[in-house]
Short mmCIF file of C-alpha atoms (C1' of nucleotides) in Angstrom, two decimals:
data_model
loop_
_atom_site.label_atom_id
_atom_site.label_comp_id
_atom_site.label_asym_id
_atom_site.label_seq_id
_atom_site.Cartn_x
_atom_site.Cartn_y
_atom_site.Cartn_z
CA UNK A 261 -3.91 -3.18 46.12
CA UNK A 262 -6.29 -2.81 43.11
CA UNK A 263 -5.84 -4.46 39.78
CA UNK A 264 -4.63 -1.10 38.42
CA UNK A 265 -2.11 -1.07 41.16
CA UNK A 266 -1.14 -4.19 40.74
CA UNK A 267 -0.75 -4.24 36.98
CA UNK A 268 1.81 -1.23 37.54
CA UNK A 269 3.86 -2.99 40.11
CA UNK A 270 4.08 -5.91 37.77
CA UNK A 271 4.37 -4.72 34.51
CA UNK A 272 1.52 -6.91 33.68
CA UNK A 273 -1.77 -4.66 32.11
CA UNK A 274 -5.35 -4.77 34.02
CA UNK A 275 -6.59 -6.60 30.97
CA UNK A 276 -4.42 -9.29 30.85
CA UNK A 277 -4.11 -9.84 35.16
CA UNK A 278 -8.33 -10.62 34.43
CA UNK A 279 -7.30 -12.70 31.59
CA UNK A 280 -4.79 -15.19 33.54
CA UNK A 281 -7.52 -15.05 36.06
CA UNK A 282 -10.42 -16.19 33.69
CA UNK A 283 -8.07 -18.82 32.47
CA UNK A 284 -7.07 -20.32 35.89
CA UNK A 285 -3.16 -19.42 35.31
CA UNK A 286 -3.44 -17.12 38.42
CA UNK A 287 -5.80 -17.72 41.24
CA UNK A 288 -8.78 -16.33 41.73
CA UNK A 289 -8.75 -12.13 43.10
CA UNK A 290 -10.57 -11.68 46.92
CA UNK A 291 -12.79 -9.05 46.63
CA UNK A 292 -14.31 -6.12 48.44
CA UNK A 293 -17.77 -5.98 49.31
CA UNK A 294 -18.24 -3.91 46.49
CA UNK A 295 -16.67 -6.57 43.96
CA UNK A 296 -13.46 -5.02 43.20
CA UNK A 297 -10.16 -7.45 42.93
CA UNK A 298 -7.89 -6.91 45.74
CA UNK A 299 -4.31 -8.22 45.88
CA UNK A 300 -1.01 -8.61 48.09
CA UNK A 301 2.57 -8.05 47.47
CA UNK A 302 3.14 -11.49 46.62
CA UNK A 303 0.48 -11.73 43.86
CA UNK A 304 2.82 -8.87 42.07
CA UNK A 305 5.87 -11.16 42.56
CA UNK A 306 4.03 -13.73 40.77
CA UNK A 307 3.18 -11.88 37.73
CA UNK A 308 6.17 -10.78 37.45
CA UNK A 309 7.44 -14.13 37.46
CA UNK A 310 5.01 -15.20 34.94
CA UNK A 311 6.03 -12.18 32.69
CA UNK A 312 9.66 -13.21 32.63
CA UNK A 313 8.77 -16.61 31.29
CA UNK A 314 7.05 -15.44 28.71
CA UNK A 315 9.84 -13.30 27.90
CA UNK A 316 11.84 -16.33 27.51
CA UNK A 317 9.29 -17.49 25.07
CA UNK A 318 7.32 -20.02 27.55
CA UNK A 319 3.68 -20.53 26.60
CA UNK A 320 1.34 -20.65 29.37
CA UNK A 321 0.60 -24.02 29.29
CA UNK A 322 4.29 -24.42 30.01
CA UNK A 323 4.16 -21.63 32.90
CA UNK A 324 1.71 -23.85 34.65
CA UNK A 325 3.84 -26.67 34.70
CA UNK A 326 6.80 -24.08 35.66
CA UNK A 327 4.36 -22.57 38.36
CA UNK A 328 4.29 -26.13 39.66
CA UNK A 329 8.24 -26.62 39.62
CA UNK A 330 8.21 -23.04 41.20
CA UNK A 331 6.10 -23.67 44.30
CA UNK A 332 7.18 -27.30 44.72
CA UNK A 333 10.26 -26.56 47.14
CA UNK A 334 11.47 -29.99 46.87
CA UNK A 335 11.10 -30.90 43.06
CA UNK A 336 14.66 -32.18 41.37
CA UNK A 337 16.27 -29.26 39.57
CA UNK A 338 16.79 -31.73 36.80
CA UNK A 339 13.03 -31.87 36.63
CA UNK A 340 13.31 -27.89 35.45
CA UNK A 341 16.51 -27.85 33.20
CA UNK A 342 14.14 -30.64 31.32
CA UNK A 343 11.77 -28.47 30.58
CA UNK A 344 14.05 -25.52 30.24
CA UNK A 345 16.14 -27.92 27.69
CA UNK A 346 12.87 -29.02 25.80
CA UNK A 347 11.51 -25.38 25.31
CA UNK A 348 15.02 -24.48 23.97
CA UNK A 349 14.40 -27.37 21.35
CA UNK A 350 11.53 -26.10 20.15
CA UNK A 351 12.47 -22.53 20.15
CA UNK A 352 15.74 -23.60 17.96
CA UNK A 353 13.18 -25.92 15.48
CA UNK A 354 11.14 -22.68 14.52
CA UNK A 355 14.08 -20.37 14.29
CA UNK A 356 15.80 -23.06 11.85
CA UNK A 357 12.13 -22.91 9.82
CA UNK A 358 12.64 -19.23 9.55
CA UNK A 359 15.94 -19.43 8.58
CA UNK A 360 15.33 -21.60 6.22
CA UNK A 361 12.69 -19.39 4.67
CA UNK A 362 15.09 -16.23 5.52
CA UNK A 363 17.81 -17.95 3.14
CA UNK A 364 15.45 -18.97 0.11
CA UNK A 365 13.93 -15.81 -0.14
CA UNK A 366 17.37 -13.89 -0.08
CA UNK A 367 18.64 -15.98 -3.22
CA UNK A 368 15.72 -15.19 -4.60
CA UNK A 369 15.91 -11.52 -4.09
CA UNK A 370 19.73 -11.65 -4.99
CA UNK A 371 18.80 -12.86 -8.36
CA UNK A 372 16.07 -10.95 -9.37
CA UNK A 373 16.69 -7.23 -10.28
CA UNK A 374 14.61 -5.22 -8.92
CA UNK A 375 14.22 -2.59 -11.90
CA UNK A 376 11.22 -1.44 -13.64
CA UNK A 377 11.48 -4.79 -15.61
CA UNK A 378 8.90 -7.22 -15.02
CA UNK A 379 10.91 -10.20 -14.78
CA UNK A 380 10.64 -11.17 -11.66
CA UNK A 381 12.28 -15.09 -10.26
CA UNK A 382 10.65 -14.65 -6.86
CA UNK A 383 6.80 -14.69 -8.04
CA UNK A 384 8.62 -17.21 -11.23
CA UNK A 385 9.13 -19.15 -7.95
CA UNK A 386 5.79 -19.34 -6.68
CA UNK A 387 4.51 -20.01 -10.09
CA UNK A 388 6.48 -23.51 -10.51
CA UNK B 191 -12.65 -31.08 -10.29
CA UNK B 192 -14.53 -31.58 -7.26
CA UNK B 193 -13.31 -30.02 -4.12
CA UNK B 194 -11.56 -32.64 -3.41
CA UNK B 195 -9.61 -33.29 -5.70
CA UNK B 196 -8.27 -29.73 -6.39
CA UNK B 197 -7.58 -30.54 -2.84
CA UNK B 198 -5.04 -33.53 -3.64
CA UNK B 199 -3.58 -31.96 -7.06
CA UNK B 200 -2.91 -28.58 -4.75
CA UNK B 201 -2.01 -29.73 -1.61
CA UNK B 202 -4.69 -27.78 0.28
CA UNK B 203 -6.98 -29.53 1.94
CA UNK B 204 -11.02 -28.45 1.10
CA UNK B 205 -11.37 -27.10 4.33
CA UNK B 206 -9.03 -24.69 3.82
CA UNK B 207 -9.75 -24.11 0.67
CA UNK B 208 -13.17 -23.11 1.35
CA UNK B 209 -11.53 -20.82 4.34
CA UNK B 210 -9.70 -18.96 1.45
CA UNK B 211 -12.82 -18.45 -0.36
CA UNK B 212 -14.32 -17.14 2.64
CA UNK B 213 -12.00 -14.43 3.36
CA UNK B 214 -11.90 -13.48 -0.40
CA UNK B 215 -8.16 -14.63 -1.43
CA UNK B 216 -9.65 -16.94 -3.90
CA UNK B 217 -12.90 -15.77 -5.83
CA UNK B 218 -15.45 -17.59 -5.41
CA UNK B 219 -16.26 -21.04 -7.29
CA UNK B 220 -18.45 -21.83 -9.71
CA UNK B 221 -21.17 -24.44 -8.24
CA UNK B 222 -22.98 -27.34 -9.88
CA UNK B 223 -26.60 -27.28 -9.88
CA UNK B 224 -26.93 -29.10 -6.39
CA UNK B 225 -24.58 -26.46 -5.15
CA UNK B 226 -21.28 -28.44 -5.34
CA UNK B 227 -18.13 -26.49 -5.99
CA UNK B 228 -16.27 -26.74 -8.87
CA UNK B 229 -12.71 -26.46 -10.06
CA UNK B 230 -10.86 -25.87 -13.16
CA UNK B 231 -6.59 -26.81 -13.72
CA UNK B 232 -5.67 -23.63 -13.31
CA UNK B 233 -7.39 -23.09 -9.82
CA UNK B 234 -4.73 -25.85 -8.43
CA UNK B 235 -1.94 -24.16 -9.78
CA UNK B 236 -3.28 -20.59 -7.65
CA UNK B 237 -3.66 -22.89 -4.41
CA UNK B 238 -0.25 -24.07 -5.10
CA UNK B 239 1.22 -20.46 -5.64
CA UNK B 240 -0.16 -19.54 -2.24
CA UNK B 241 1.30 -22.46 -0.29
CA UNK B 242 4.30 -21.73 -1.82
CA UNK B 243 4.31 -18.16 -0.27
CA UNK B 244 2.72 -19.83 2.88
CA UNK B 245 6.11 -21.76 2.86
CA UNK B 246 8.26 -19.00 2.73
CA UNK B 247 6.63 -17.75 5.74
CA UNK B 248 4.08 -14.60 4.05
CA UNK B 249 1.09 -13.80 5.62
CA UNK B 250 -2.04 -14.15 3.55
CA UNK B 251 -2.22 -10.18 3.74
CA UNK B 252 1.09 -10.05 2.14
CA UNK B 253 -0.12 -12.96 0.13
CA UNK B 254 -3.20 -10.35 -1.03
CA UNK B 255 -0.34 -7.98 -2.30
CA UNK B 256 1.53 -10.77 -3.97
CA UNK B 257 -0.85 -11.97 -6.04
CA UNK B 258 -1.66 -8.48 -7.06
CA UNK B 259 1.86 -8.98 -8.54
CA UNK B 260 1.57 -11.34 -10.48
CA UNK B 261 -1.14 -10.74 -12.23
CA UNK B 262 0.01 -7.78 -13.00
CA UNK B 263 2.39 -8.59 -15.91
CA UNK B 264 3.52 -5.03 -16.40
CA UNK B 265 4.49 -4.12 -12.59
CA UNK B 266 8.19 -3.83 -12.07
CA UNK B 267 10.18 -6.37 -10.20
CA UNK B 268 11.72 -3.91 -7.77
CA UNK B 269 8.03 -3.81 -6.50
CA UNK B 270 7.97 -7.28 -5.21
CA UNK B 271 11.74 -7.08 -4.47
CA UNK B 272 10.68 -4.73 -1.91
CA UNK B 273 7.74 -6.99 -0.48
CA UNK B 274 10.26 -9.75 -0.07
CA UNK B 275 12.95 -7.34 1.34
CA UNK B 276 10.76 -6.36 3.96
CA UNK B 277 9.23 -10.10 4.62
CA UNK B 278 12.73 -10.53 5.38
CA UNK B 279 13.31 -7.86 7.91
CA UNK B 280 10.71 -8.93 9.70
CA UNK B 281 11.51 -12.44 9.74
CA UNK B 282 15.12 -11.95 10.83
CA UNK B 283 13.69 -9.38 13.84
CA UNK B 284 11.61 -12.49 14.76
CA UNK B 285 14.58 -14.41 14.55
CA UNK B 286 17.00 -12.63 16.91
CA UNK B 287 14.03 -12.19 19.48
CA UNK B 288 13.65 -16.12 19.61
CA UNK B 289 17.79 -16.31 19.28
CA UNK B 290 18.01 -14.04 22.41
CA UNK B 291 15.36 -16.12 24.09
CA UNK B 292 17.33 -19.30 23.20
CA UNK B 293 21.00 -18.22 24.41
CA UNK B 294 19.56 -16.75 28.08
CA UNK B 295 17.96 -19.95 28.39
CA UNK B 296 21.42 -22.06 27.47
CA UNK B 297 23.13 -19.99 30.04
CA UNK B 298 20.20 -20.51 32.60
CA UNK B 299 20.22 -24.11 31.84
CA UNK B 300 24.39 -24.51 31.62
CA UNK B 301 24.40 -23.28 35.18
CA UNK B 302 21.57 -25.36 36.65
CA UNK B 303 22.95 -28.58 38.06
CA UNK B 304 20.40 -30.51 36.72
CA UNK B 305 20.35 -33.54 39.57
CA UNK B 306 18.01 -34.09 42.29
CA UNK B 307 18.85 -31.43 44.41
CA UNK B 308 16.05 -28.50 44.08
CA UNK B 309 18.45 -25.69 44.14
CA UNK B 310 17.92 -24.37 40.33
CA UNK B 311 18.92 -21.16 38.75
CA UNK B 312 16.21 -21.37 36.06
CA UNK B 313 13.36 -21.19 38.71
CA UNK B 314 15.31 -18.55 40.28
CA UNK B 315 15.90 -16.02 37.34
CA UNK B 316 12.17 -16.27 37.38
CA UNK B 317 11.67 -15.04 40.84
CA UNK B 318 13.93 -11.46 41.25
"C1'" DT C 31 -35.05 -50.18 -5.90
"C1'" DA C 32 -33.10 -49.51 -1.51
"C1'" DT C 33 -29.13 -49.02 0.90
"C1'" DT C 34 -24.55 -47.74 1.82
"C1'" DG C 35 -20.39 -45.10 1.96
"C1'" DA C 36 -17.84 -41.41 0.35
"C1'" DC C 37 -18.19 -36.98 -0.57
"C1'" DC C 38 -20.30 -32.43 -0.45
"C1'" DT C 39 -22.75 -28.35 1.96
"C1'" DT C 40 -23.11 -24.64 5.88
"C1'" DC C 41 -22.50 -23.09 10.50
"C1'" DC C 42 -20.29 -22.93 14.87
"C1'" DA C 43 -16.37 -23.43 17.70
"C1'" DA C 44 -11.61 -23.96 19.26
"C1'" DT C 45 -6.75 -23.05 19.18
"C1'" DA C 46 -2.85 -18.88 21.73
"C1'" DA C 47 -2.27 -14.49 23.72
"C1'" DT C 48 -3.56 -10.04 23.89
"C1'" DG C 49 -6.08 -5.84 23.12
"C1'" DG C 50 -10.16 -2.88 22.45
"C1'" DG C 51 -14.57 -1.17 23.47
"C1'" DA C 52 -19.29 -0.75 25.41
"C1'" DA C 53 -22.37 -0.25 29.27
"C1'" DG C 54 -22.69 0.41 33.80
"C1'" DG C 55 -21.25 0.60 38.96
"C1'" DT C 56 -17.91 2.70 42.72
"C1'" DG C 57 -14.69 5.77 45.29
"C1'" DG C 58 -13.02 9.89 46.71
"C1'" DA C 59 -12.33 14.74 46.20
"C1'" DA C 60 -13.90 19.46 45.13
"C1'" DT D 12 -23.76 16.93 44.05
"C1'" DT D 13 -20.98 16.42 40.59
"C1'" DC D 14 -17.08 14.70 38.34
"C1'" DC D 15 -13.29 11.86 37.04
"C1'" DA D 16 -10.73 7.97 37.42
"C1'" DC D 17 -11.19 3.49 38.24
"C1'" DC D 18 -13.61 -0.82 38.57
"C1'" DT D 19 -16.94 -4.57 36.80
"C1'" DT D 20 -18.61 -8.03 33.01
"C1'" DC D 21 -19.38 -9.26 28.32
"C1'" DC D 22 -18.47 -9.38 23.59
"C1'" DC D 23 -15.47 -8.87 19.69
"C1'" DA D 24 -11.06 -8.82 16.84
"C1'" DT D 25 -6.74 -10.52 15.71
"C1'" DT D 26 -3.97 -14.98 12.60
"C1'" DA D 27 -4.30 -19.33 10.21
"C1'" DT D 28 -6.05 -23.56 10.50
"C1'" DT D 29 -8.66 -27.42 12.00
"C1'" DG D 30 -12.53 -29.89 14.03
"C1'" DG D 31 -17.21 -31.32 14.45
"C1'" DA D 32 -22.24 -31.51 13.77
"C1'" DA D 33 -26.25 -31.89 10.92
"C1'" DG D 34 -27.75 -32.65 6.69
"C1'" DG D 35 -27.78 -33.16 1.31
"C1'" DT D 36 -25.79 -35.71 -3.02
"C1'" DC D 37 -23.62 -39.13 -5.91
"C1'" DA D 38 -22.52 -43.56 -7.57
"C1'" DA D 39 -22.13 -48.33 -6.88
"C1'" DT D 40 -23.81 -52.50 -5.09
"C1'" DA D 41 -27.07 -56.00 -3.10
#
DNA sequence: TATTGACCTTCCAATAATGGGAAGGTGGAA
DNA sequence: TTCCACCTTCCCATTATTGGAAGGTCAATA
């Protein structure tokens, strides 16, 4: 399989398959004498598997640590729901921040009047 | 005021204050003869107005536009109603992304036994 | 006066993840 | 042979911020 093959049985573009490459995420492409990447099945299995954790919001430093998990057959499940459970932490800590930033700017919106008046409490807000 | 201490009376540290200079959201600062920056009151009160926006979660594009706004004394509010409006639309899309991301990782991690055995539903979402 | 330490300057680089383009080589079909 | 689609590497841009290196300046102290 090419890399153009490739990225459409994984979903993952050409670009970014030499990216993960370059960065040592994915193993390093076998190549023909002629230099182009070639690829197995299984490498398009393992994109796709990277793609869904970063779906789920999993940087890649954490996919190389679940790429570890992954291939080590015999690793605790509880070493995975750890991870899983520490991601979710952070995840919930940044959508609180936007929340938070979501709410204040709504009360400020709600009390400002948005006419052709030039009063305005959300840049009064920024001015404090 | 030395760049320094606009730094401490703003809350921006030098480095970035420079940075801001450099990309043209502050103009640029008068220098002492041996090339030193320098500050006046009023400059800290600026820095704070954009960490302020920086707070609520603005980009310093949108930042660009806000201070636009209010310098313009004579603009109408609904103008930056509707830049916080939108900030907010975006912000709650980014939101329910990272929410969605967040409950199909509870569900992933409510059904993974989480003990030593290496059977885990996490890992194998990841695989199909 | 010489030294020292804190501060200032500019320039370059790194972070995280992805995309875009240029310049040039290759493969296969008409 | 020519042509197009694909491949290669290398460099750059994005967003916001921080870090360091190498070197100049200021003020106080020995």
């Amino acid at each position: 399989m090419t890399i153009g093959e490739l990225a459409k049985t994984s979903g993952v573009n050409a670009k970014l398959i030499r990216h993960y490459e370059s960065i040592g995420l994915i193993p390093k492409a076998a190549r023909t004498e002629s230099g182009y990447r070639f690829y197995k099945e299984s490498d398009a299995q393992f994109l796709r598997f990277i793609k869904r954790a970063r779906s789920l919001g999993f940087s890649i430093k954490e996919i190389k640590t679940l790429i570890g998990l992954w291939r080590n057959k015999s690793r605790a499940s509880k070493e995975v729901k750890a991870l899983a459970k520490n991601h979710i932490k952070e995840l919930e800590k940044k959508i609180k921040e936007m929340q938070e930033m979501v709410d204040n700017l709504q009360s400020l919106a709600r009390s400002c009047h948005g006419d052709s008046r030039p009063e305005c409490p959300i840049i009064k807000s920024l001015e404090e």
